[in-house]
Amino acid sequence: MSEKLELLHTDRVLIVEGKYDAARLSHLTDAMILLTDGFGIYKDKKRQQLFKQLAHKNGLILLTDSDAAGFRIRTYITNLVGEKNVVQAYVPAIHGKEKRKEQPGKEGLLGVEGVDDALILQGLHTALAAAPLQAQQQNTDPITYTDLYEWGLSGSANASERRRTFLRILGLPPRLSKKEIIQVLNTLYTRDALQAQLEAMK
């Protein structure tokens, strides 16, 4: 039985390539985790805008695979949001293949999801140690799942349609999960600002 690793806390937003990376990281840190959907970020204007907003407010941590594709995505996002708003976290280039895959990747390297927890945490700690501290304002009245329900954005017949409209009005990506919506709203908006947008939807 391996010892339980301590959860890494950071207010910075962690950017990874895919859902398997996100699932892996979710038990190592309490940070907000968002995906690039691989090269999907290149065409997704709303996700690009969201990354820019979060980068300026909280700062980003980029954790992509160690292959050429991972570095291209890393460079693209760094240029998109500005180098000063990003810290770069790396996993070592280790040869191998993830259990769920039949074939290794093009370069035969493990992706983030396949690297040991300790190495991922080491990469994150090293990156954060070198990062300037972002000034944080504490949200004293955070948005909750109950709010989403009361606003008609979850749990009702037309909730998904209403949620899409709401995200479109805010200029946010339409495919955010409920958990991502809560995290993003609490990071970027006050309750008053959101209430005003909801009034406009009536």
PDB file of C-alpha atoms in Angstrom:
ATOM      1  CA  MET A   1       0.000   0.000   0.000  1.00  0.00           C
ATOM      2  CA  SER A   2       1.602   3.276  -1.063  1.00  0.00           C
ATOM      3  CA  GLU A   3       1.424   6.250   1.279  1.00  0.00           C
ATOM      4  CA  LYS A   4      -1.278   8.801   0.545  1.00  0.00           C
ATOM      5  CA  LEU A   5       0.111  11.822  -1.269  1.00  0.00           C
ATOM      6  CA  GLU A   6      -0.804  15.237   0.071  1.00  0.00           C
ATOM      7  CA  LEU A   7      -3.192  17.181  -2.170  1.00  0.00           C
ATOM      8  CA  LEU A   8      -1.431  20.038  -3.954  1.00  0.00           C
ATOM      9  CA  HIS A   9      -3.197  23.366  -3.394  1.00  0.00           C
ATOM     10  CA  THR A  10      -2.931  26.213  -5.879  1.00  0.00           C
ATOM     11  CA  ASP A  11      -5.226  29.008  -7.061  1.00  0.00           C
ATOM     12  CA  ARG A  12      -3.685  28.789 -10.516  1.00  0.00           C
ATOM     13  CA  VAL A  13      -5.700  26.974 -13.181  1.00  0.00           C
ATOM     14  CA  LEU A  14      -4.156  23.730 -14.380  1.00  0.00           C
ATOM     15  CA  ILE A  15      -4.304  23.140 -18.145  1.00  0.00           C
ATOM     16  CA  VAL A  16      -3.896  19.592 -19.481  1.00  0.00           C
ATOM     17  CA  GLU A  17      -4.487  18.025 -22.881  1.00  0.00           C
ATOM     18  CA  GLY A  18      -7.214  15.435 -22.349  1.00  0.00           C
ATOM     19  CA  LYS A  19      -9.823  13.940 -20.043  1.00  0.00           C
ATOM     20  CA  TYR A  20      -7.589  11.058 -18.913  1.00  0.00           C
ATOM     21  CA  ASP A  21      -4.933  13.562 -17.808  1.00  0.00           C
ATOM     22  CA  ALA A  22      -7.615  15.545 -15.949  1.00  0.00           C
ATOM     23  CA  ALA A  23      -8.950  12.422 -14.220  1.00  0.00           C
ATOM     24  CA  ARG A  24      -5.411  11.558 -13.158  1.00  0.00           C
ATOM     25  CA  LEU A  25      -4.689  15.031 -11.783  1.00  0.00           C
ATOM     26  CA  SER A  26      -8.016  15.380  -9.964  1.00  0.00           C
ATOM     27  CA  HIS A  27      -6.825  13.188  -7.071  1.00  0.00           C
ATOM     28  CA  LEU A  28      -3.459  14.992  -6.828  1.00  0.00           C
ATOM     29  CA  THR A  29      -4.608  18.623  -6.616  1.00  0.00           C
ATOM     30  CA  ASP A  30      -7.649  20.742  -5.731  1.00  0.00           C
ATOM     31  CA  ALA A  31      -6.839  23.166  -8.563  1.00  0.00           C
ATOM     32  CA  MET A  32      -9.355  23.964 -11.290  1.00  0.00           C
ATOM     33  CA  ILE A  33      -8.429  21.669 -14.211  1.00  0.00           C
ATOM     34  CA  LEU A  34      -9.358  22.530 -17.802  1.00  0.00           C
ATOM     35  CA  LEU A  35      -8.614  20.703 -21.055  1.00  0.00           C
ATOM     36  CA  THR A  36      -7.191  21.828 -24.385  1.00  0.00           C
ATOM     37  CA  ASP A  37      -8.882  18.837 -26.090  1.00  0.00           C
ATOM     38  CA  GLY A  38      -5.526  18.211 -27.770  1.00  0.00           C
ATOM     39  CA  PHE A  39      -5.179  20.503 -30.780  1.00  0.00           C
ATOM     40  CA  GLY A  40      -8.886  21.402 -30.399  1.00  0.00           C
ATOM     41  CA  ILE A  41      -7.793  24.588 -28.606  1.00  0.00           C
ATOM     42  CA  TYR A  42      -6.530  25.996 -31.931  1.00  0.00           C
ATOM     43  CA  LYS A  43     -10.079  26.412 -33.277  1.00  0.00           C
ATOM     44  CA  ASP A  44     -12.084  26.887 -30.060  1.00  0.00           C
ATOM     45  CA  LYS A  45     -12.315  30.691 -29.792  1.00  0.00           C
ATOM     46  CA  LYS A  46     -14.442  30.648 -26.621  1.00  0.00           C
ATOM     47  CA  ARG A  47     -12.049  28.321 -24.818  1.00  0.00           C
ATOM     48  CA  GLN A  48      -9.150  30.544 -25.917  1.00  0.00           C
ATOM     49  CA  GLN A  49     -10.962  33.556 -24.442  1.00  0.00           C
ATOM     50  CA  LEU A  50     -11.642  31.679 -21.199  1.00  0.00           C
ATOM     51  CA  PHE A  51      -7.961  30.701 -20.892  1.00  0.00           C
ATOM     52  CA  LYS A  52      -6.977  34.368 -21.396  1.00  0.00           C
ATOM     53  CA  GLN A  53      -9.400  35.573 -18.701  1.00  0.00           C
ATOM     54  CA  LEU A  54      -8.268  32.941 -16.192  1.00  0.00           C
ATOM     55  CA  ALA A  55      -4.603  33.527 -17.026  1.00  0.00           C
ATOM     56  CA  HIS A  56      -4.916  37.240 -16.228  1.00  0.00           C
ATOM     57  CA  LYS A  57      -6.927  36.651 -13.056  1.00  0.00           C
ATOM     58  CA  ASN A  58      -5.333  33.548 -11.522  1.00  0.00           C
ATOM     59  CA  GLY A  59      -2.459  32.498 -13.751  1.00  0.00           C
ATOM     60  CA  LEU A  60      -2.175  29.142 -15.517  1.00  0.00           C
ATOM     61  CA  ILE A  61      -0.034  26.042 -15.002  1.00  0.00           C
ATOM     62  CA  LEU A  62       0.612  24.217 -18.254  1.00  0.00           C
ATOM     63  CA  LEU A  63       1.168  20.468 -17.945  1.00  0.00           C
ATOM     64  CA  THR A  64       1.274  18.818 -21.357  1.00  0.00           C
ATOM     65  CA  ASP A  65       2.813  15.578 -22.593  1.00  0.00           C
ATOM     66  CA  SER A  66       6.557  15.464 -23.223  1.00  0.00           C
ATOM     67  CA  ASP A  67       6.203  14.775 -26.954  1.00  0.00           C
ATOM     68  CA  ALA A  68       6.360  17.255 -29.845  1.00  0.00           C
ATOM     69  CA  ALA A  69       2.555  17.684 -29.913  1.00  0.00           C
ATOM     70  CA  GLY A  70       2.534  18.530 -26.189  1.00  0.00           C
ATOM     71  CA  PHE A  71       5.207  21.174 -26.699  1.00  0.00           C
ATOM     72  CA  ARG A  72       3.353  22.695 -29.660  1.00  0.00           C
ATOM     73  CA  ILE A  73       0.196  23.033 -27.535  1.00  0.00           C
ATOM     74  CA  ARG A  74       2.263  24.462 -24.644  1.00  0.00           C
ATOM     75  CA  THR A  75       3.875  27.080 -26.909  1.00  0.00           C
ATOM     76  CA  TYR A  76       0.536  28.005 -28.479  1.00  0.00           C
ATOM     77  CA  ILE A  77      -1.172  28.642 -25.119  1.00  0.00           C
ATOM     78  CA  THR A  78       1.843  30.517 -23.718  1.00  0.00           C
ATOM     79  CA  ASN A  79       1.773  32.864 -26.720  1.00  0.00           C
ATOM     80  CA  LEU A  80      -2.027  33.141 -26.501  1.00  0.00           C
ATOM     81  CA  VAL A  81      -2.227  34.264 -22.862  1.00  0.00           C
ATOM     82  CA  GLY A  82       1.206  35.871 -22.386  1.00  0.00           C
ATOM     83  CA  GLU A  83       4.299  34.293 -20.884  1.00  0.00           C
ATOM     84  CA  LYS A  84       4.045  36.273 -17.639  1.00  0.00           C
ATOM     85  CA  ASN A  85       0.683  34.638 -16.854  1.00  0.00           C
ATOM     86  CA  VAL A  86       1.918  31.049 -17.184  1.00  0.00           C
ATOM     87  CA  VAL A  87       4.110  28.656 -15.236  1.00  0.00           C
ATOM     88  CA  GLN A  88       5.434  25.629 -17.068  1.00  0.00           C
ATOM     89  CA  ALA A  89       5.243  22.227 -15.351  1.00  0.00           C
ATOM     90  CA  TYR A  90       6.904  19.240 -16.983  1.00  0.00           C
ATOM     91  CA  VAL A  91       6.832  15.479 -16.684  1.00  0.00           C
ATOM     92  CA  PRO A  92       9.977  13.594 -17.701  1.00  0.00           C
ATOM     93  CA  ALA A  93      10.141  11.951 -21.138  1.00  0.00           C
ATOM     94  CA  ILE A  94       9.685   8.284 -20.185  1.00  0.00           C
ATOM     95  CA  HIS A  95       9.367   5.560 -22.831  1.00  0.00           C
ATOM     96  CA  GLY A  96       6.319   3.339 -22.520  1.00  0.00           C
ATOM     97  CA  LYS A  97       2.586   3.130 -23.213  1.00  0.00           C
ATOM     98  CA  GLU A  98      -0.546   3.694 -21.141  1.00  0.00           C
ATOM     99  CA  LYS A  99      -2.484   0.557 -20.147  1.00  0.00           C
ATOM    100  CA  ARG A 100      -5.677   1.704 -21.918  1.00  0.00           C
ATOM    101  CA  LYS A 101      -3.863   2.107 -25.277  1.00  0.00           C
ATOM    102  CA  GLU A 102      -3.124  -0.704 -27.704  1.00  0.00           C
ATOM    103  CA  GLN A 103      -0.190   1.137 -29.260  1.00  0.00           C
ATOM    104  CA  PRO A 104       2.267   3.622 -27.749  1.00  0.00           C
ATOM    105  CA  GLY A 105       2.163   7.231 -28.964  1.00  0.00           C
ATOM    106  CA  LYS A 106       4.061   8.303 -32.081  1.00  0.00           C
ATOM    107  CA  GLU A 107       7.226   9.027 -30.106  1.00  0.00           C
ATOM    108  CA  GLY A 108       6.805   6.066 -27.733  1.00  0.00           C
ATOM    109  CA  LEU A 109       6.584   8.328 -24.653  1.00  0.00           C
ATOM    110  CA  LEU A 110       4.202   8.142 -21.714  1.00  0.00           C
ATOM    111  CA  GLY A 111       1.688  10.973 -21.571  1.00  0.00           C
ATOM    112  CA  VAL A 112       0.860  12.823 -18.345  1.00  0.00           C
ATOM    113  CA  GLU A 113      -1.725  10.152 -17.486  1.00  0.00           C
ATOM    114  CA  GLY A 114       0.925   7.409 -17.556  1.00  0.00           C
ATOM    115  CA  VAL A 115       3.583   9.024 -15.355  1.00  0.00           C
ATOM    116  CA  ASP A 116       3.924   8.225 -11.624  1.00  0.00           C
ATOM    117  CA  ASP A 117       2.042  10.502  -9.208  1.00  0.00           C
ATOM    118  CA  ALA A 118       5.278  11.473  -7.455  1.00  0.00           C
ATOM    119  CA  LEU A 119       6.832  12.688 -10.732  1.00  0.00           C
ATOM    120  CA  ILE A 120       3.729  14.704 -11.653  1.00  0.00           C
ATOM    121  CA  LEU A 121       3.663  16.351  -8.204  1.00  0.00           C
ATOM    122  CA  GLN A 122       7.388  17.033  -8.375  1.00  0.00           C
ATOM    123  CA  GLY A 123       6.891  18.789 -11.724  1.00  0.00           C
ATOM    124  CA  LEU A 124       4.023  20.883 -10.327  1.00  0.00           C
ATOM    125  CA  HIS A 125       5.875  21.808  -7.108  1.00  0.00           C
ATOM    126  CA  THR A 126       8.990  22.801  -9.077  1.00  0.00           C
ATOM    127  CA  ALA A 127       6.934  25.010 -11.415  1.00  0.00           C
ATOM    128  CA  LEU A 128       5.039  26.695  -8.572  1.00  0.00           C
ATOM    129  CA  ALA A 129       8.184  27.308  -6.527  1.00  0.00           C
ATOM    130  CA  ALA A 130       9.535  29.389  -9.408  1.00  0.00           C
ATOM    131  CA  ALA A 131       6.249  31.259  -9.964  1.00  0.00           C
ATOM    132  CA  PRO A 132       5.448  34.762  -8.739  1.00  0.00           C
ATOM    133  CA  LEU A 133       2.478  34.809  -6.358  1.00  0.00           C
ATOM    134  CA  GLN A 134      -0.810  35.940  -7.880  1.00  0.00           C
ATOM    135  CA  ALA A 135      -2.805  38.366  -5.757  1.00  0.00           C
ATOM    136  CA  GLN A 136      -5.979  36.558  -4.745  1.00  0.00           C
ATOM    137  CA  GLN A 137      -9.289  38.021  -3.695  1.00  0.00           C
ATOM    138  CA  GLN A 138     -11.314  35.685  -1.512  1.00  0.00           C
ATOM    139  CA  ASN A 139     -14.796  35.036  -2.862  1.00  0.00           C
ATOM    140  CA  THR A 140     -16.959  35.427   0.253  1.00  0.00           C
ATOM    141  CA  ASP A 141     -20.249  34.409  -1.407  1.00  0.00           C
ATOM    142  CA  PRO A 142     -19.357  31.543  -3.755  1.00  0.00           C
ATOM    143  CA  ILE A 143     -21.699  30.167  -6.418  1.00  0.00           C
ATOM    144  CA  THR A 144     -22.859  26.593  -5.660  1.00  0.00           C
ATOM    145  CA  TYR A 145     -24.692  23.730  -7.399  1.00  0.00           C
ATOM    146  CA  THR A 146     -27.835  24.914  -5.566  1.00  0.00           C
ATOM    147  CA  ASP A 147     -27.521  28.252  -7.376  1.00  0.00           C
ATOM    148  CA  LEU A 148     -27.325  26.486 -10.746  1.00  0.00           C
ATOM    149  CA  TYR A 149     -30.511  24.606  -9.837  1.00  0.00           C
ATOM    150  CA  GLU A 150     -32.348  27.727  -8.611  1.00  0.00           C
ATOM    151  CA  TRP A 151     -31.295  29.645 -11.728  1.00  0.00           C
ATOM    152  CA  GLY A 152     -32.776  26.899 -13.910  1.00  0.00           C
ATOM    153  CA  LEU A 153     -29.346  25.879 -15.212  1.00  0.00           C
ATOM    154  CA  SER A 154     -29.521  22.305 -13.897  1.00  0.00           C
ATOM    155  CA  GLY A 155     -32.124  19.747 -12.825  1.00  0.00           C
ATOM    156  CA  SER A 156     -35.043  20.927 -14.965  1.00  0.00           C
ATOM    157  CA  ALA A 157     -36.438  19.976 -18.383  1.00  0.00           C
ATOM    158  CA  ASN A 158     -34.905  22.841 -20.356  1.00  0.00           C
ATOM    159  CA  ALA A 159     -31.833  23.304 -18.123  1.00  0.00           C
ATOM    160  CA  SER A 160     -29.259  22.255 -20.715  1.00  0.00           C
ATOM    161  CA  GLU A 161     -30.661  24.679 -23.303  1.00  0.00           C
ATOM    162  CA  ARG A 162     -30.776  27.476 -20.709  1.00  0.00           C
ATOM    163  CA  ARG A 163     -27.230  26.634 -19.615  1.00  0.00           C
ATOM    164  CA  ARG A 164     -25.977  26.882 -23.211  1.00  0.00           C
ATOM    165  CA  THR A 165     -27.687  30.275 -23.609  1.00  0.00           C
ATOM    166  CA  PHE A 166     -26.210  31.481 -20.314  1.00  0.00           C
ATOM    167  CA  LEU A 167     -22.694  30.362 -21.283  1.00  0.00           C
ATOM    168  CA  ARG A 168     -23.090  31.984 -24.703  1.00  0.00           C
ATOM    169  CA  ILE A 169     -24.107  35.317 -23.105  1.00  0.00           C
ATOM    170  CA  LEU A 170     -21.034  35.145 -20.857  1.00  0.00           C
ATOM    171  CA  GLY A 171     -18.838  34.229 -23.835  1.00  0.00           C
ATOM    172  CA  LEU A 172     -17.856  30.914 -22.240  1.00  0.00           C
ATOM    173  CA  PRO A 173     -17.323  27.548 -23.997  1.00  0.00           C
ATOM    174  CA  PRO A 174     -20.643  25.674 -24.402  1.00  0.00           C
ATOM    175  CA  ARG A 175     -19.284  22.272 -23.341  1.00  0.00           C
ATOM    176  CA  LEU A 176     -18.149  23.112 -19.801  1.00  0.00           C
ATOM    177  CA  SER A 177     -19.226  20.526 -17.221  1.00  0.00           C
ATOM    178  CA  LYS A 178     -21.272  21.656 -14.197  1.00  0.00           C
ATOM    179  CA  LYS A 179     -18.166  21.426 -12.018  1.00  0.00           C
ATOM    180  CA  GLU A 180     -16.173  23.547 -14.503  1.00  0.00           C
ATOM    181  CA  ILE A 181     -19.034  26.077 -14.688  1.00  0.00           C
ATOM    182  CA  ILE A 182     -19.028  26.487 -10.873  1.00  0.00           C
ATOM    183  CA  GLN A 183     -15.241  26.919 -10.799  1.00  0.00           C
ATOM    184  CA  VAL A 184     -15.141  29.386 -13.694  1.00  0.00           C
ATOM    185  CA  LEU A 185     -18.070  31.479 -12.386  1.00  0.00           C
ATOM    186  CA  ASN A 186     -16.482  31.724  -8.934  1.00  0.00           C
ATOM    187  CA  THR A 187     -13.164  32.741 -10.462  1.00  0.00           C
ATOM    188  CA  LEU A 188     -14.359  35.322 -12.975  1.00  0.00           C
ATOM    189  CA  TYR A 189     -17.655  36.762 -11.701  1.00  0.00           C
ATOM    190  CA  THR A 190     -19.376  38.180  -8.646  1.00  0.00           C
ATOM    191  CA  ARG A 191     -22.855  36.980  -7.709  1.00  0.00           C
ATOM    192  CA  ASP A 192     -24.291  40.438  -8.545  1.00  0.00           C
ATOM    193  CA  ALA A 193     -22.818  40.365 -12.046  1.00  0.00           C
ATOM    194  CA  LEU A 194     -24.297  36.923 -12.686  1.00  0.00           C
ATOM    195  CA  GLN A 195     -27.726  37.915 -11.321  1.00  0.00           C
ATOM    196  CA  ALA A 196     -27.761  40.809 -13.813  1.00  0.00           C
ATOM    197  CA  GLN A 197     -27.023  38.413 -16.705  1.00  0.00           C
ATOM    198  CA  LEU A 198     -29.772  36.062 -15.530  1.00  0.00           C
ATOM    199  CA  GLU A 199     -32.266  38.947 -15.388  1.00  0.00           C
ATOM    200  CA  ALA A 200     -31.343  39.764 -18.987  1.00  0.00           C
ATOM    201  CA  MET A 201     -32.261  36.182 -19.997  1.00  0.00           C
ATOM    202  CA  LYS A 202     -35.835  36.428 -18.685  1.00  0.00           C
TER     203      LYS A 202
END
